[in-house]
Amino acid sequence: VKGPRRTGVRVGLVGSAFMGRAHSFAWANVASVFGEVSRPELVAVCSRDRGRAAELAGRYGWGESEEDWRRLVERADIDLIDVCTPGALHKEISVAALQAGKHVLCEKPLANGLTEAVAMVAAAQEAWEAVGAQAVVGFNVRRFPAIRLAKDVLSGAGTLRHVRASYLQDWLVDPEFPMTWRLDRSQAGSGALGDLASHLIDLAQYITGQQIFEVSSLMQTFVAQRHVAAASSGLSATSGADLGHVTVDDAVAFVSRFADGPVGAFEATRFATGHRNSLRIEVNADDATVGFDIERPNELVVYRPDGGLEGFRCVNVTEGAHAYMQAWWPPGHVLGWDHSFIHQARDLLIGIVEGEKVRPDFADGLQVQRVLDAVERSARAKQWQTVQESEPSYGNHVLND
Ligand SMILES: NC(=O)c1ccc[n+]([C@@H]2O[C@H](COP(=O)([O-])OP(=O)(O)OC[C@H]3O[C@@H](n4cnc5c(N)ncnc54)[C@H](O)[C@@H]3O)[C@@H](O)[C@H]2O)c1
């Protein structure tokens, strides 16, 4: 017996490399895992490199490939634009899509600077009021079941005292590694700060339910010149002949105060030899500690007073009672990094059908952007800075000056 045909959301994807693949994987699989969502229609994928867009289309089932993202935004048969490009394009594509009445999923960080992020939130607000368009920012780490459990544990664990978070990578240790868009401020906005610490800031604010309101930071660029990449994708690249100036930070460290009292210590770097992709966060409350490491994504380390049986225990977050797990496999059958993108697609598709605003939305992305801005101001001034609800104070300055 055939059931009624439910119409899936029609998706257009911009960007066909690292995140383009991760998001394609999610759109292609979300309805197979989560029976409550209709299968999205993979209408078209766009990339500057038409060949790569066509290759991705063939692999994941996108109907068409395009070279110009504007063609996607203009199409009446696309409901949602998924922005997987470098930060320099986030605002232009997102605002155009929202003004065309489309839902938007935009990769993190929301923008390359505060002014752009403020404009994106204004466009999102208008589109929400006019047509109920979703505007979601791709902080996928929120969607690990272990992170949901961490938030639950902390909600009944007394006063929060410490947030300790680091995001360590090592793909820039080799000075011969070429200069990609990620090392160019005009393309990426900032370096380890916007790319890596933005995840930490969002996670910390999400898990604690508190906003960061002041910061004291340092930023460092260790290798100032590199050969410009001839080709790149994600964190891989091949070198060209020309030398270019690195205009972003290689590493950043900052301390912070949160609204209701906890203190934070954050570090993000691309020079932590041996650490390929180590995102760790630990929160200490008076009655519990929780710890998460993205390289062990199914585990949450928990400490709670327990009548003489205290100690750090490692909880395998794979029970049906844990977030998202009902739809997956029997307990103990573990998930990976890519599943967080499927969860992101699921939450967004459900929000679209139910008309409920999906978080983190562009306003959440803007709050993170305000913290990024304060961190930059602090590094430059060598002083504490408040996270302000104001326009940015920085222009295209060179770091370490
Ligand atoms: N959520 C995460 O964990 C995560 C991880 C990596 C990257 N990101 C974010 O995703 C975004 C993309 O990063 P990436 O690693 O996929 O980069 P990438 O270099 O692998 O891919 C960038 C893509 O953008 C396309 N592009 C660039 N200019 C374009 C244009 N004018 N028109 C159409 N397409 C264009 C390129 O062709 C390429 O396909 C960034 O904002 C980054 O911060 C998020």
XYZ file of C-alpha atoms and ligand atoms in Angstrom:
445
model
C 0.000 0.000 0.000
C 1.421 3.356 -0.966
C 1.368 6.097 1.705
C 0.647 9.729 0.814
C 3.657 11.338 -0.917
C 5.187 13.913 1.392
C 6.983 16.738 -0.353
C 10.601 17.127 0.643
C 12.402 20.440 1.034
C 14.202 21.336 -2.221
C 17.863 22.114 -1.538
C 20.519 24.080 -3.454
C 24.096 23.743 -2.196
C 26.878 26.304 -2.747
C 30.397 24.888 -2.306
C 31.395 21.391 -3.317
C 34.593 20.636 -1.396
C 35.034 19.704 2.290
C 31.795 20.995 3.805
C 30.003 20.546 0.492
C 30.657 16.825 0.828
C 29.755 16.643 4.530
C 26.449 18.441 3.897
C 25.698 16.396 0.762
C 26.204 13.246 2.809
C 23.712 14.572 5.356
C 21.034 15.644 2.844
C 21.370 12.317 1.026
C 20.981 10.209 4.188
C 18.845 12.154 6.660
C 15.502 10.677 5.600
C 16.876 7.134 5.585
C 17.747 7.473 9.275
C 15.030 9.764 10.600
C 11.687 8.429 9.371
C 9.863 11.535 10.600
C 11.388 13.770 7.890
C 10.532 13.745 4.200
C 13.412 13.041 1.852
C 14.895 16.379 0.747
C 15.253 16.928 -2.968
C 18.878 17.545 -3.965
C 18.085 20.016 -6.751
C 21.448 21.570 -7.658
C 25.015 22.059 -6.422
C 27.200 25.037 -7.313
C 30.938 25.542 -7.199
C 33.472 27.843 -8.811
C 34.896 24.654 -10.204
C 32.122 23.241 -12.405
C 33.900 19.902 -12.787
C 33.994 19.359 -9.039
C 30.353 20.355 -8.703
C 29.448 17.835 -11.410
C 31.525 15.160 -9.702
C 29.773 15.793 -6.374
C 26.396 15.822 -8.124
C 27.075 12.393 -9.571
C 28.249 10.966 -6.276
C 25.451 12.210 -4.017
C 22.573 12.549 -6.454
C 22.330 16.311 -7.001
C 20.111 16.905 -10.036
C 22.222 19.635 -11.644
C 25.527 21.452 -11.256
C 26.093 25.195 -11.612
C 28.978 27.685 -11.616
C 27.160 30.810 -10.431
C 25.416 30.709 -7.031
C 23.018 33.456 -8.178
C 21.416 30.934 -10.541
C 20.478 28.834 -7.511
C 19.052 31.784 -5.586
C 16.917 32.805 -8.583
C 15.325 29.383 -9.016
C 11.709 28.973 -7.904
C 12.180 25.227 -7.440
C 14.682 25.652 -4.573
C 13.428 26.213 -0.988
C 16.702 26.151 0.922
C 20.197 27.445 0.148
C 23.053 25.691 1.944
C 26.152 27.921 2.104
C 29.419 25.926 2.256
C 31.836 28.535 0.895
C 34.650 30.553 2.492
C 33.413 33.212 4.932
C 33.838 36.101 2.473
C 30.744 34.873 0.597
C 28.517 33.985 3.554
C 26.791 37.350 3.783
C 26.214 37.968 0.092
C 24.755 34.518 -0.595
C 22.738 34.275 2.639
C 21.178 37.724 2.340
C 20.281 37.196 -1.332
C 18.693 33.840 -0.495
C 16.744 35.205 2.474
C 15.518 38.131 0.379
C 14.318 35.585 -2.175
C 12.283 33.976 0.639
C 14.457 30.879 0.994
C 15.617 29.076 4.115
C 19.373 29.295 4.686
C 21.865 27.002 6.361
C 25.186 28.875 6.515
C 28.476 27.361 7.643
C 30.341 28.804 10.605
C 31.593 31.324 11.556
C 28.544 33.302 10.469
C 30.602 36.021 8.758
C 34.048 37.544 8.432
C 33.193 40.493 10.654
C 30.550 42.112 12.827
C 29.093 44.480 10.243
C 28.331 41.590 7.893
C 26.884 39.487 10.710
C 24.593 42.323 11.824
C 23.269 42.683 8.246
C 22.690 38.916 8.050
C 20.650 38.937 11.256
C 18.541 41.835 9.927
C 17.830 39.930 6.694
C 17.031 36.781 8.685
C 14.615 38.646 10.921
C 12.787 40.118 7.925
C 12.578 36.787 6.127
C 11.338 35.035 9.271
C 8.584 37.606 9.727
C 7.667 37.667 6.024
C 7.695 33.970 5.111
C 8.945 31.996 8.136
C 12.361 31.429 6.529
C 14.862 29.618 8.742
C 18.380 31.070 9.061
C 20.641 28.561 10.765
C 24.401 28.637 11.334
C 26.357 25.389 11.025
C 27.729 24.879 14.523
C 27.326 21.121 14.123
C 29.191 20.177 17.312
C 26.064 21.051 19.291
C 24.420 18.043 17.651
C 26.566 15.305 19.169
C 24.472 13.250 21.610
C 27.262 13.611 24.206
C 27.009 17.405 24.086
C 23.249 17.209 24.696
C 23.918 14.942 27.677
C 26.575 17.333 29.006
C 24.038 20.149 28.965
C 21.470 17.989 30.794
C 23.949 16.918 33.474
C 24.989 20.505 34.138
C 21.446 21.812 34.375
C 21.024 20.127 37.762
C 24.591 20.421 39.010
C 24.712 23.661 40.967
C 26.775 26.747 40.270
C 29.060 26.674 37.224
C 32.684 27.665 37.920
C 34.986 26.803 34.986
C 34.853 26.266 31.233
C 38.084 24.884 29.748
C 38.096 24.443 25.988
C 40.706 23.835 23.322
C 40.643 23.143 19.608
C 44.008 21.851 18.440
C 45.057 21.040 14.868
C 48.514 20.689 13.313
C 48.120 21.087 9.550
C 50.201 24.308 9.444
C 53.282 23.061 11.346
C 55.092 22.468 8.047
C 56.252 25.921 6.828
C 56.054 24.557 3.272
C 52.305 23.995 3.615
C 50.849 26.422 1.071
C 48.743 29.482 1.669
C 45.050 28.697 1.097
C 42.006 30.951 1.548
C 42.013 30.010 5.251
C 45.224 32.073 5.708
C 43.899 35.136 3.901
C 42.011 37.585 6.088
C 39.967 38.937 3.183
C 38.617 35.416 2.558
C 38.464 33.934 6.051
C 38.063 36.910 8.425
C 40.508 35.400 10.900
C 42.494 32.187 11.344
C 42.390 29.738 14.252
C 40.085 32.234 15.958
C 37.155 32.235 13.527
C 37.728 28.750 12.174
C 38.300 26.834 15.428
C 37.607 29.009 18.480
C 34.194 29.947 17.042
C 33.123 26.302 17.625
C 34.396 26.509 21.227
C 32.616 29.789 21.925
C 29.318 28.502 20.573
C 29.635 25.235 22.501
C 30.606 26.934 25.750
C 27.721 29.395 25.552
C 25.308 26.612 24.553
C 26.311 24.107 27.253
C 26.380 26.687 30.043
C 23.384 28.678 28.796
C 25.423 31.811 29.534
C 26.983 34.442 27.336
C 30.618 35.486 27.497
C 30.773 39.173 28.387
C 34.476 39.998 28.598
C 37.755 38.571 27.323
C 41.528 38.974 27.526
C 43.464 37.414 24.685
C 46.618 36.938 22.652
C 46.898 36.038 18.971
C 50.007 34.847 17.160
C 51.054 34.281 13.561
C 54.090 31.968 13.573
C 54.782 31.750 9.826
C 54.207 35.042 8.044
C 54.870 33.984 4.431
C 53.941 30.881 2.486
C 53.763 29.785 -1.118
C 50.313 30.475 -2.517
C 48.307 27.297 -3.100
C 47.798 26.163 -6.681
C 44.798 24.069 -5.588
C 43.090 23.362 -2.274
C 40.187 21.559 -0.659
C 39.384 21.613 3.030
C 42.686 21.226 4.911
C 44.678 19.888 1.913
C 46.520 21.912 -0.737
C 49.253 21.855 -3.365
C 51.832 24.623 -3.621
C 52.220 27.211 -6.363
C 55.310 29.338 -7.120
C 54.282 32.748 -5.708
C 54.873 33.818 -2.121
C 51.965 35.257 -0.160
C 51.558 37.004 3.216
C 49.632 35.203 5.907
C 47.168 37.760 7.271
C 45.422 35.715 9.964
C 46.342 34.232 13.340
C 47.889 30.754 13.545
C 47.028 30.482 17.246
C 44.847 32.246 19.795
C 44.404 31.948 23.558
C 41.989 33.847 25.762
C 40.391 33.906 29.163
C 36.832 35.066 29.674
C 34.061 35.790 32.142
C 30.538 34.469 31.609
C 27.385 36.329 32.619
C 26.593 34.444 35.849
C 30.057 33.917 37.212
C 31.979 31.081 35.533
C 35.409 31.785 34.112
C 36.644 30.400 30.796
C 40.044 29.420 29.368
C 40.181 28.881 25.599
C 42.933 27.884 23.169
C 42.827 27.273 19.410
C 45.775 26.553 17.149
C 46.858 24.983 13.881
C 50.363 24.283 15.259
C 49.721 21.623 17.943
C 51.938 18.853 16.562
C 50.205 15.482 16.614
C 46.741 16.884 17.270
C 44.831 16.381 14.033
C 41.424 17.612 15.127
C 41.226 17.697 18.897
C 38.246 19.674 20.169
C 37.905 19.330 23.931
C 35.636 21.002 26.418
C 35.319 20.506 30.161
C 32.915 22.293 32.500
C 33.156 22.221 36.289
C 30.003 22.896 38.317
C 29.839 22.591 42.116
C 28.088 19.219 41.874
C 29.446 17.769 38.625
C 32.136 17.894 35.962
C 31.568 16.982 32.315
C 34.222 16.474 29.638
C 33.993 15.858 25.873
C 36.625 15.177 23.207
C 35.503 15.163 19.577
C 38.028 12.436 18.750
C 36.044 10.177 21.140
C 32.619 11.440 20.092
C 30.488 8.722 21.689
C 31.828 9.318 25.188
C 31.048 11.847 27.885
C 33.286 11.908 30.944
C 31.156 12.682 34.003
C 32.029 13.183 37.659
C 29.230 13.337 40.246
C 29.226 12.853 44.027
C 28.035 9.273 44.512
C 28.061 8.152 48.181
C 31.642 6.923 48.268
C 31.775 5.798 44.639
C 32.901 9.152 43.282
C 35.266 9.149 40.329
C 35.349 10.109 36.686
C 33.214 7.713 34.692
C 33.077 7.382 30.957
C 29.483 7.232 29.741
C 28.934 5.598 26.356
C 26.335 7.956 24.889
C 24.656 5.393 22.649
C 21.476 4.474 24.573
C 18.063 5.010 23.067
C 17.435 7.572 25.817
C 20.231 9.808 24.478
C 19.518 12.570 21.957
C 19.079 11.348 18.348
C 20.021 7.747 19.279
C 16.548 6.245 19.009
C 16.830 6.501 15.225
C 20.256 4.828 15.004
C 21.554 1.420 16.069
C 21.297 -0.708 19.227
C 23.206 0.604 22.299
C 26.986 0.426 21.915
C 26.870 0.743 18.122
C 28.774 3.977 17.849
C 28.400 7.131 15.725
C 31.032 9.383 14.099
C 31.731 13.025 13.265
C 29.675 12.939 10.058
C 26.508 12.002 11.950
C 26.361 15.460 13.522
C 25.646 16.860 10.038
C 22.775 14.408 9.598
C 21.388 15.568 12.958
C 21.762 19.182 11.782
C 19.799 18.410 8.594
C 17.121 16.583 10.608
C 16.611 19.442 13.069
C 16.407 21.971 10.256
C 13.910 19.948 8.199
C 11.681 19.412 11.235
C 11.831 23.124 12.102
C 10.795 24.005 8.555
C 7.756 21.709 8.668
C 6.714 22.769 12.162
C 7.460 26.468 11.712
C 9.629 26.515 14.842
C 12.807 28.610 14.785
C 15.851 26.315 14.656
C 18.906 27.159 16.760
C 21.700 28.093 16.515
C 20.138 30.799 14.352
C 21.860 33.826 12.827
C 21.362 35.765 16.082
C 23.313 33.039 17.920
C 25.964 33.293 15.181
C 26.116 37.059 15.730
C 26.664 36.587 19.477
C 29.660 34.348 18.678
C 30.869 36.980 16.204
C 30.744 39.628 18.946
C 33.008 37.459 21.104
C 35.403 36.931 18.153
C 35.483 40.702 17.690
C 36.242 41.293 21.380
C 39.052 38.703 21.264
C 40.634 40.536 18.311
C 40.299 43.912 20.016
C 41.845 42.531 23.193
C 44.826 40.971 21.391
C 45.492 44.240 19.622
C 45.058 46.476 22.697
C 46.679 43.974 25.110
C 43.783 44.711 27.484
C 40.496 43.194 28.664
C 37.652 43.977 26.277
C 33.893 43.871 26.758
C 31.747 41.908 24.303
C 29.779 44.815 22.959
C 26.517 45.149 21.165
C 28.133 47.709 18.917
C 29.685 47.998 15.490
C 33.180 46.581 15.028
C 36.174 48.675 15.838
C 38.627 46.886 13.605
C 39.418 47.193 9.941
C 41.896 45.184 7.938
C 44.712 45.355 10.470
C 47.762 43.121 10.394
C 48.047 40.867 13.409
C 51.034 40.861 15.776
C 51.643 44.565 15.147
N 31.236 22.817 10.708
C 32.492 22.424 10.580
O 32.980 21.580 11.323
C 33.339 23.015 9.474
C 34.520 22.352 9.059
C 35.250 22.907 8.000
C 34.843 24.090 7.407
N 33.708 24.721 7.867
C 33.255 25.976 7.237
O 32.702 25.662 5.961
C 32.978 26.711 5.019
C 33.697 26.125 3.805
O 34.882 25.488 4.222
P 35.479 24.202 3.447
O 36.449 23.553 4.357
O 34.388 23.400 2.877
O 36.281 24.939 2.268
P 36.798 24.303 0.909
O 37.947 25.117 0.476
O 36.984 22.823 1.073
O 35.557 24.527 -0.087
C 35.115 25.798 -0.443
C 34.118 25.654 -1.578
O 33.586 26.946 -1.881
C 33.524 27.060 -3.289
N 33.521 28.476 -3.700
C 34.431 29.432 -3.419
N 34.090 30.589 -4.022
C 32.925 30.348 -4.684
C 32.081 31.130 -5.513
N 32.347 32.412 -5.786
N 30.962 30.552 -6.032
C 30.683 29.250 -5.787
N 31.454 28.462 -5.025
C 32.567 28.998 -4.479
C 34.753 26.332 -3.802
O 34.605 26.004 -5.168
C 34.735 25.114 -2.874
O 33.893 24.124 -3.418
C 33.788 27.755 5.784
O 32.916 28.735 6.262
C 34.373 26.967 6.961
O 34.634 27.759 8.100
C 32.956 24.179 8.865
